[in-house]
PDB file of C-alpha atoms in Angstrom:
ATOM      1  CA  MET A   1      94.621  99.194 123.371  1.00  0.00           C
ATOM      2  CA  SER A   2      93.802 102.917 123.452  1.00  0.00           C
ATOM      3  CA  GLU A   3      90.334 104.222 124.244  1.00  0.00           C
ATOM      4  CA  SER A   4      90.024 105.564 120.672  1.00  0.00           C
ATOM      5  CA  ALA A   5      90.939 102.178 119.198  1.00  0.00           C
ATOM      6  CA  GLN A   6      88.249 100.512 121.297  1.00  0.00           C
ATOM      7  CA  GLU A   7      85.663 102.908 119.836  1.00  0.00           C
ATOM      8  CA  ILE A   8      86.304 101.946 116.195  1.00  0.00           C
ATOM      9  CA  GLY A   9      83.155 100.434 114.745  1.00  0.00           C
ATOM     10  CA  ILE A  10      81.013 101.520 117.696  1.00  0.00           C
ATOM     11  CA  PRO A  11      78.231 104.117 117.169  1.00  0.00           C
ATOM     12  CA  PHE A  12      79.096 107.697 118.118  1.00  0.00           C
ATOM     13  CA  GLY A  13      75.674 109.326 118.154  1.00  0.00           C
ATOM     14  CA  ARG A  14      74.291 108.950 114.644  1.00  0.00           C
ATOM     15  CA  TYR A  15      77.790 108.261 113.314  1.00  0.00           C
ATOM     16  CA  ARG A  16      80.065 105.221 113.352  1.00  0.00           C
ATOM     17  CA  LEU A  17      83.803 105.809 113.788  1.00  0.00           C
ATOM     18  CA  LEU A  18      85.772 103.796 111.223  1.00  0.00           C
ATOM     19  CA  GLU A  19      89.375 104.932 111.544  1.00  0.00           C
ATOM     20  CA  ARG A  20      91.363 107.512 113.440  1.00  0.00           C
ATOM     21  CA  ILE A  21      93.258 109.487 110.802  1.00  0.00           C
ATOM     22  CA  GLY A  22      94.816 112.212 112.893  1.00  0.00           C
ATOM     23  CA  THR A  23      95.456 113.325 116.447  1.00  0.00           C
ATOM     24  CA  GLY A  24      96.984 116.259 118.248  1.00  0.00           C
ATOM     25  CA  GLY A  25      97.209 117.880 121.636  1.00  0.00           C
ATOM     26  CA  MET A  26      93.654 119.205 121.428  1.00  0.00           C
ATOM     27  CA  GLY A  27      91.594 116.788 119.360  1.00  0.00           C
ATOM     28  CA  GLU A  28      91.235 113.717 117.187  1.00  0.00           C
ATOM     29  CA  ILE A  29      90.124 113.308 113.578  1.00  0.00           C
ATOM     30  CA  PHE A  30      88.197 110.215 112.492  1.00  0.00           C
ATOM     31  CA  ARG A  31      86.954 108.871 109.200  1.00  0.00           C
ATOM     32  CA  ALA A  32      83.370 107.961 109.982  1.00  0.00           C
ATOM     33  CA  GLU A  33      80.073 106.912 108.470  1.00  0.00           C
ATOM     34  CA  MET A  34      76.641 108.450 108.900  1.00  0.00           C
ATOM     35  CA  ASP A  35      73.584 106.237 108.567  1.00  0.00           C
ATOM     36  CA  GLY A  36      70.822 107.753 106.471  1.00  0.00           C
ATOM     37  CA  PRO A  37      67.314 106.632 105.496  1.00  0.00           C
ATOM     38  CA  ALA A  38      66.739 103.560 103.311  1.00  0.00           C
ATOM     39  CA  GLY A  39      70.149 102.144 104.199  1.00  0.00           C
ATOM     40  CA  ILE A  40      72.048 105.100 102.707  1.00  0.00           C
ATOM     41  CA  LYS A  41      75.471 105.616 104.257  1.00  0.00           C
ATOM     42  CA  LYS A  42      77.558 108.771 103.921  1.00  0.00           C
ATOM     43  CA  ARG A  43      81.297 109.017 104.594  1.00  0.00           C
ATOM     44  CA  VAL A  44      82.207 111.945 106.821  1.00  0.00           C
ATOM     45  CA  VAL A  45      85.041 113.227 108.972  1.00  0.00           C
ATOM     46  CA  ILE A  46      84.517 113.709 112.707  1.00  0.00           C
ATOM     47  CA  LYS A  47      86.698 116.239 114.523  1.00  0.00           C
ATOM     48  CA  ARG A  48      86.395 115.554 118.254  1.00  0.00           C
ATOM     49  CA  VAL A  49      87.691 117.403 121.298  1.00  0.00           C
ATOM     50  CA  LEU A  50      89.843 115.312 123.628  1.00  0.00           C
ATOM     51  CA  PRO A  51      87.947 114.301 126.802  1.00  0.00           C
ATOM     52  CA  HIS A  52      89.994 116.366 129.274  1.00  0.00           C
ATOM     53  CA  LEU A  53      89.536 119.514 127.150  1.00  0.00           C
ATOM     54  CA  SER A  54      85.766 119.027 127.059  1.00  0.00           C
ATOM     55  CA  ARG A  55      85.831 120.208 130.679  1.00  0.00           C
ATOM     56  CA  ASP A  56      87.594 123.462 129.728  1.00  0.00           C
ATOM     57  CA  GLU A  57      84.803 125.972 129.090  1.00  0.00           C
ATOM     58  CA  ARG A  58      87.023 128.438 127.243  1.00  0.00           C
ATOM     59  CA  PHE A  59      88.377 125.762 124.922  1.00  0.00           C
ATOM     60  CA  VAL A  60      84.904 124.333 124.255  1.00  0.00           C
ATOM     61  CA  GLU A  61      83.614 127.796 123.381  1.00  0.00           C
ATOM     62  CA  ARG A  62      86.519 128.287 120.976  1.00  0.00           C
ATOM     63  CA  PHE A  63      85.755 124.913 119.378  1.00  0.00           C
ATOM     64  CA  LEU A  64      82.071 125.814 119.043  1.00  0.00           C
ATOM     65  CA  ASP A  65      83.104 129.147 117.513  1.00  0.00           C
ATOM     66  CA  GLU A  66      84.792 127.165 114.735  1.00  0.00           C
ATOM     67  CA  GLY A  67      81.609 125.151 114.200  1.00  0.00           C
ATOM     68  CA  ARG A  68      79.350 128.223 114.177  1.00  0.00           C
ATOM     69  CA  LEU A  69      81.607 129.846 111.632  1.00  0.00           C
ATOM     70  CA  MET A  70      82.042 126.898 109.274  1.00  0.00           C
ATOM     71  CA  VAL A  71      78.374 125.918 109.064  1.00  0.00           C
ATOM     72  CA  GLN A  72      77.767 129.352 107.526  1.00  0.00           C
ATOM     73  CA  LEU A  73      80.337 128.886 104.767  1.00  0.00           C
ATOM     74  CA  SER A  74      79.329 127.485 101.399  1.00  0.00           C
ATOM     75  CA  HIS A  75      81.968 127.423  98.677  1.00  0.00           C
ATOM     76  CA  GLY A  76      83.309 124.658  96.468  1.00  0.00           C
ATOM     77  CA  ASN A  77      86.852 125.230  97.721  1.00  0.00           C
ATOM     78  CA  VAL A  78      86.024 125.233 101.447  1.00  0.00           C
ATOM     79  CA  ILE A  79      85.379 121.940 103.259  1.00  0.00           C
ATOM     80  CA  PRO A  80      81.816 122.206 104.633  1.00  0.00           C
ATOM     81  CA  VAL A  81      80.785 121.441 108.211  1.00  0.00           C
ATOM     82  CA  PHE A  82      77.207 120.219 108.475  1.00  0.00           C
ATOM     83  CA  ASP A  83      76.881 119.170 112.103  1.00  0.00           C
ATOM     84  CA  VAL A  84      78.079 120.495 115.455  1.00  0.00           C
ATOM     85  CA  GLY A  85      77.212 118.553 118.575  1.00  0.00           C
ATOM     86  CA  VAL A  86      78.114 116.793 121.784  1.00  0.00           C
ATOM     87  CA  PHE A  87      77.871 113.064 122.511  1.00  0.00           C
ATOM     88  CA  GLN A  88      78.543 111.605 125.922  1.00  0.00           C
ATOM     89  CA  GLY A  89      80.285 114.809 126.962  1.00  0.00           C
ATOM     90  CA  GLN A  90      82.551 115.003 123.891  1.00  0.00           C
ATOM     91  CA  TYR A  91      82.117 117.922 121.506  1.00  0.00           C
ATOM     92  CA  PHE A  92      82.517 117.290 117.789  1.00  0.00           C
ATOM     93  CA  LEU A  93      82.200 118.682 114.283  1.00  0.00           C
ATOM     94  CA  ALA A  94      81.072 116.566 111.322  1.00  0.00           C
ATOM     95  CA  MET A  95      82.399 117.652 107.949  1.00  0.00           C
ATOM     96  CA  GLU A  96      82.742 116.493 104.372  1.00  0.00           C
ATOM     97  CA  TYR A  97      85.116 113.599 103.726  1.00  0.00           C
ATOM     98  CA  VAL A  98      87.527 114.392 100.899  1.00  0.00           C
ATOM     99  CA  GLU A  99      89.330 111.473  99.312  1.00  0.00           C
ATOM    100  CA  GLY A 100      92.843 112.686  98.642  1.00  0.00           C
ATOM    101  CA  LEU A 101      95.902 114.150 100.353  1.00  0.00           C
ATOM    102  CA  ASP A 102      96.670 117.428 101.994  1.00  0.00           C
ATOM    103  CA  LEU A 103      99.270 119.539 100.215  1.00  0.00           C
ATOM    104  CA  ALA A 104     101.983 118.673 102.752  1.00  0.00           C
ATOM    105  CA  GLU A 105     101.459 114.952 102.121  1.00  0.00           C
ATOM    106  CA  LEU A 106     101.391 115.521  98.364  1.00  0.00           C
ATOM    107  CA  ARG A 107     104.595 117.567  98.493  1.00  0.00           C
ATOM    108  CA  ALA A 108     106.293 114.806 100.534  1.00  0.00           C
ATOM    109  CA  ALA A 109     105.193 112.216  97.966  1.00  0.00           C
ATOM    110  CA  TYR A 110     106.653 114.324  95.147  1.00  0.00           C
ATOM    111  CA  MET A 111     109.955 114.713  97.022  1.00  0.00           C
ATOM    112  CA  GLU A 112     110.057 110.959  97.653  1.00  0.00           C
ATOM    113  CA  VAL A 113     110.269 110.322  93.915  1.00  0.00           C
ATOM    114  CA  GLU A 114     112.324 113.485  93.268  1.00  0.00           C
ATOM    115  CA  THR A 115     109.609 115.071  91.157  1.00  0.00           C
ATOM    116  CA  GLU A 116     108.874 118.790  91.049  1.00  0.00           C
ATOM    117  CA  PHE A 117     105.479 120.448  90.847  1.00  0.00           C
ATOM    118  CA  ALA A 118     104.752 121.839  87.408  1.00  0.00           C
ATOM    119  CA  PRO A 119     104.357 125.647  87.584  1.00  0.00           C
ATOM    120  CA  GLU A 120     100.979 125.292  85.846  1.00  0.00           C
ATOM    121  CA  ALA A 121      99.794 122.904  88.591  1.00  0.00           C
ATOM    122  CA  VAL A 122     100.934 125.286  91.325  1.00  0.00           C
ATOM    123  CA  ALA A 123      99.120 128.161  89.592  1.00  0.00           C
ATOM    124  CA  SER A 124      95.947 126.055  89.416  1.00  0.00           C
ATOM    125  CA  VAL A 125      96.145 125.157  93.120  1.00  0.00           C
ATOM    126  CA  MET A 126      96.752 128.759  94.151  1.00  0.00           C
ATOM    127  CA  GLU A 127      93.871 129.952  91.971  1.00  0.00           C
ATOM    128  CA  MET A 128      91.442 127.660  93.808  1.00  0.00           C
ATOM    129  CA  VAL A 129      92.819 128.696  97.212  1.00  0.00           C
ATOM    130  CA  SER A 130      92.544 132.363  96.229  1.00  0.00           C
ATOM    131  CA  LYS A 131      88.934 131.967  95.113  1.00  0.00           C
ATOM    132  CA  ALA A 132      88.084 130.357  98.454  1.00  0.00           C
ATOM    133  CA  LEU A 133      89.783 133.138 100.391  1.00  0.00           C
ATOM    134  CA  ASP A 134      88.084 135.834  98.326  1.00  0.00           C
ATOM    135  CA  TYR A 135      84.766 134.257  99.301  1.00  0.00           C
ATOM    136  CA  VAL A 136      85.736 133.878 102.971  1.00  0.00           C
ATOM    137  CA  HIS A 137      87.110 137.412 103.306  1.00  0.00           C
ATOM    138  CA  ASN A 138      83.961 138.919 101.806  1.00  0.00           C
ATOM    139  CA  CYS A 139      81.453 136.706 103.625  1.00  0.00           C
ATOM    140  CA  ARG A 140      78.423 138.362 105.224  1.00  0.00           C
ATOM    141  CA  ASP A 141      76.024 137.005 107.813  1.00  0.00           C
ATOM    142  CA  ALA A 142      72.263 136.565 107.403  1.00  0.00           C
ATOM    143  CA  ASP A 143      71.749 140.259 108.228  1.00  0.00           C
ATOM    144  CA  GLY A 144      74.230 141.385 105.594  1.00  0.00           C
ATOM    145  CA  ASN A 145      76.964 142.360 108.062  1.00  0.00           C
ATOM    146  CA  PRO A 146      80.606 141.622 107.153  1.00  0.00           C
ATOM    147  CA  MET A 147      81.885 138.609 109.092  1.00  0.00           C
ATOM    148  CA  ASN A 148      85.511 139.815 108.900  1.00  0.00           C
ATOM    149  CA  ILE A 149      86.951 136.311 108.666  1.00  0.00           C
ATOM    150  CA  VAL A 150      90.699 135.756 108.522  1.00  0.00           C
ATOM    151  CA  HIS A 151      91.856 132.119 108.389  1.00  0.00           C
ATOM    152  CA  ARG A 152      95.342 132.831 109.853  1.00  0.00           C
ATOM    153  CA  ASP A 153      96.764 129.378 109.058  1.00  0.00           C
ATOM    154  CA  ILE A 154      97.028 129.042 105.279  1.00  0.00           C
ATOM    155  CA  SER A 155      99.629 126.279 105.022  1.00  0.00           C
ATOM    156  CA  PRO A 156     100.033 122.933 103.190  1.00  0.00           C
ATOM    157  CA  PRO A 157      98.425 120.748 105.926  1.00  0.00           C
ATOM    158  CA  ASN A 158      95.262 122.873 105.715  1.00  0.00           C
ATOM    159  CA  LEU A 159      94.868 122.570 101.944  1.00  0.00           C
ATOM    160  CA  MET A 160      93.252 119.310 100.816  1.00  0.00           C
ATOM    161  CA  VAL A 161      93.718 118.100  97.235  1.00  0.00           C
ATOM    162  CA  SER A 162      91.075 115.588  96.148  1.00  0.00           C
ATOM    163  CA  VAL A 163      91.662 112.750  93.710  1.00  0.00           C
ATOM    164  CA  ALA A 164      89.576 114.795  91.255  1.00  0.00           C
ATOM    165  CA  GLY A 165      92.049 117.678  91.521  1.00  0.00           C
ATOM    166  CA  GLU A 166      89.892 119.992  93.643  1.00  0.00           C
ATOM    167  CA  VAL A 167      91.577 122.026  96.361  1.00  0.00           C
ATOM    168  CA  LYS A 168      89.682 122.768  99.575  1.00  0.00           C
ATOM    169  CA  ILE A 169      90.631 124.855 102.615  1.00  0.00           C
ATOM    170  CA  LEU A 170      90.072 123.211 105.980  1.00  0.00           C
ATOM    171  CA  ASP A 171      90.559 123.929 109.687  1.00  0.00           C
ATOM    172  CA  PHE A 172      89.188 127.295 110.745  1.00  0.00           C
ATOM    173  CA  GLY A 173      90.063 126.483 114.360  1.00  0.00           C
ATOM    174  CA  ILE A 174      92.233 129.582 114.811  1.00  0.00           C
ATOM    175  CA  ALA A 175      90.353 131.813 112.396  1.00  0.00           C
ATOM    176  CA  ARG A 176      89.443 135.306 113.493  1.00  0.00           C
ATOM    177  CA  ALA A 177      85.897 136.505 112.866  1.00  0.00           C
ATOM    178  CA  ARG A 178      83.543 139.201 114.127  1.00  0.00           C
ATOM    179  CA  THR A 179      81.063 136.543 115.285  1.00  0.00           C
ATOM    180  CA  HIS A 180      83.506 134.718 117.572  1.00  0.00           C
ATOM    181  CA  VAL A 181      82.692 134.643 121.267  1.00  0.00           C
ATOM    182  CA  VAL A 182      86.266 133.796 122.300  1.00  0.00           C
ATOM    183  CA  GLU A 183      89.304 135.509 120.800  1.00  0.00           C
ATOM    184  CA  SER A 184      92.911 134.348 120.956  1.00  0.00           C
ATOM    185  CA  MET A 185      94.705 135.383 124.113  1.00  0.00           C
ATOM    186  CA  PRO A 186      96.914 138.478 123.712  1.00  0.00           C
ATOM    187  CA  GLY A 187     100.501 137.624 122.819  1.00  0.00           C
ATOM    188  CA  LEU A 188      99.644 134.061 121.742  1.00  0.00           C
ATOM    189  CA  LEU A 189     101.128 133.103 118.376  1.00  0.00           C
ATOM    190  CA  VAL A 190      98.694 131.157 116.215  1.00  0.00           C
ATOM    191  CA  GLY A 191      99.565 129.489 112.939  1.00  0.00           C
ATOM    192  CA  LYS A 192     102.649 127.791 111.513  1.00  0.00           C
ATOM    193  CA  MET A 193     105.760 129.927 111.734  1.00  0.00           C
ATOM    194  CA  GLY A 194     107.003 129.308 108.192  1.00  0.00           C
ATOM    195  CA  TYR A 195     103.787 130.656 106.659  1.00  0.00           C
ATOM    196  CA  MET A 196     102.888 133.449 109.097  1.00  0.00           C
ATOM    197  CA  ALA A 197     102.812 137.050 107.934  1.00  0.00           C
ATOM    198  CA  PRO A 198     105.113 139.488 109.802  1.00  0.00           C
ATOM    199  CA  GLU A 199     102.187 141.087 111.641  1.00  0.00           C
ATOM    200  CA  GLN A 200     101.210 137.679 113.040  1.00  0.00           C
ATOM    201  CA  VAL A 201     104.747 136.899 114.197  1.00  0.00           C
ATOM    202  CA  THR A 202     105.014 140.266 115.977  1.00  0.00           C
ATOM    203  CA  GLY A 203     101.598 139.908 117.640  1.00  0.00           C
ATOM    204  CA  GLY A 204      99.895 142.559 115.518  1.00  0.00           C
ATOM    205  CA  ASP A 205      96.403 142.497 114.044  1.00  0.00           C
ATOM    206  CA  SER A 206      95.863 139.949 111.267  1.00  0.00           C
ATOM    207  CA  SER A 207      93.873 140.845 108.173  1.00  0.00           C
ATOM    208  CA  PRO A 208      92.989 139.282 104.801  1.00  0.00           C
ATOM    209  CA  LEU A 209      96.490 140.351 103.722  1.00  0.00           C
ATOM    210  CA  SER A 210      97.871 137.895 106.305  1.00  0.00           C
ATOM    211  CA  ASP A 211      96.147 135.037 104.466  1.00  0.00           C
ATOM    212  CA  ILE A 212      97.421 136.315 101.127  1.00  0.00           C
ATOM    213  CA  TYR A 213     100.944 136.232 102.561  1.00  0.00           C
ATOM    214  CA  GLY A 214     100.333 132.579 103.447  1.00  0.00           C
ATOM    215  CA  VAL A 215      99.269 131.846  99.870  1.00  0.00           C
ATOM    216  CA  GLY A 216     102.501 133.385  98.615  1.00  0.00           C
ATOM    217  CA  ALA A 217     104.587 131.373 101.078  1.00  0.00           C
ATOM    218  CA  VAL A 218     102.931 128.113 100.004  1.00  0.00           C
ATOM    219  CA  ALA A 219     103.384 128.936  96.321  1.00  0.00           C
ATOM    220  CA  TYR A 220     107.048 129.798  96.871  1.00  0.00           C
ATOM    221  CA  GLU A 221     107.640 126.516  98.667  1.00  0.00           C
ATOM    222  CA  LEU A 222     105.980 124.439  95.937  1.00  0.00           C
ATOM    223  CA  LEU A 223     107.822 126.243  93.141  1.00  0.00           C
ATOM    224  CA  THR A 224     111.264 126.030  94.746  1.00  0.00           C
TER     225      THR A 224
END
């Protein structure tokens, strides 16, 4: 039994891990529960750094950059982060739990039954993504200074579709922002190749236009 499996049902700070729903080379994603007053329980998602990476100062700072950025964002089409912390040496973010599928999973489900997305549905999804990006690109900090945020990874796995039909952007882990302490290393490609703007692929400077390119790539894929 893996270490993560042994933790299911055991308190993780003020949270209780219920199910591991994703994992990668850098972190794990859990469906979890937060205990509130008067027996109130709130479903959340915990994004946790893998133990060996918690000892990498540069990686931890990059992870905390994501948390610092996302706690400042407040928009109906951006998944909110409401807690950033460390428990027993493991750094984590706590964010809203959205019941639904990401756009990659939804697209796979449609292909499974040989059904195409209606153009009107694609337009609706892209409208919500565009509203979120307009907010993100124009965000200012508490002092009124532009935050200069670029997501840099607009792609189906980072677009959640709720059962209510809402679309929310997630994962600002490779976002670029003025407030970041740690920037990507020169020459390092970040993002998913099929959705990256030419300037990202060639190692140039990304901008809000890079995200707009990603929106177009996603729309093209869904429509074709």
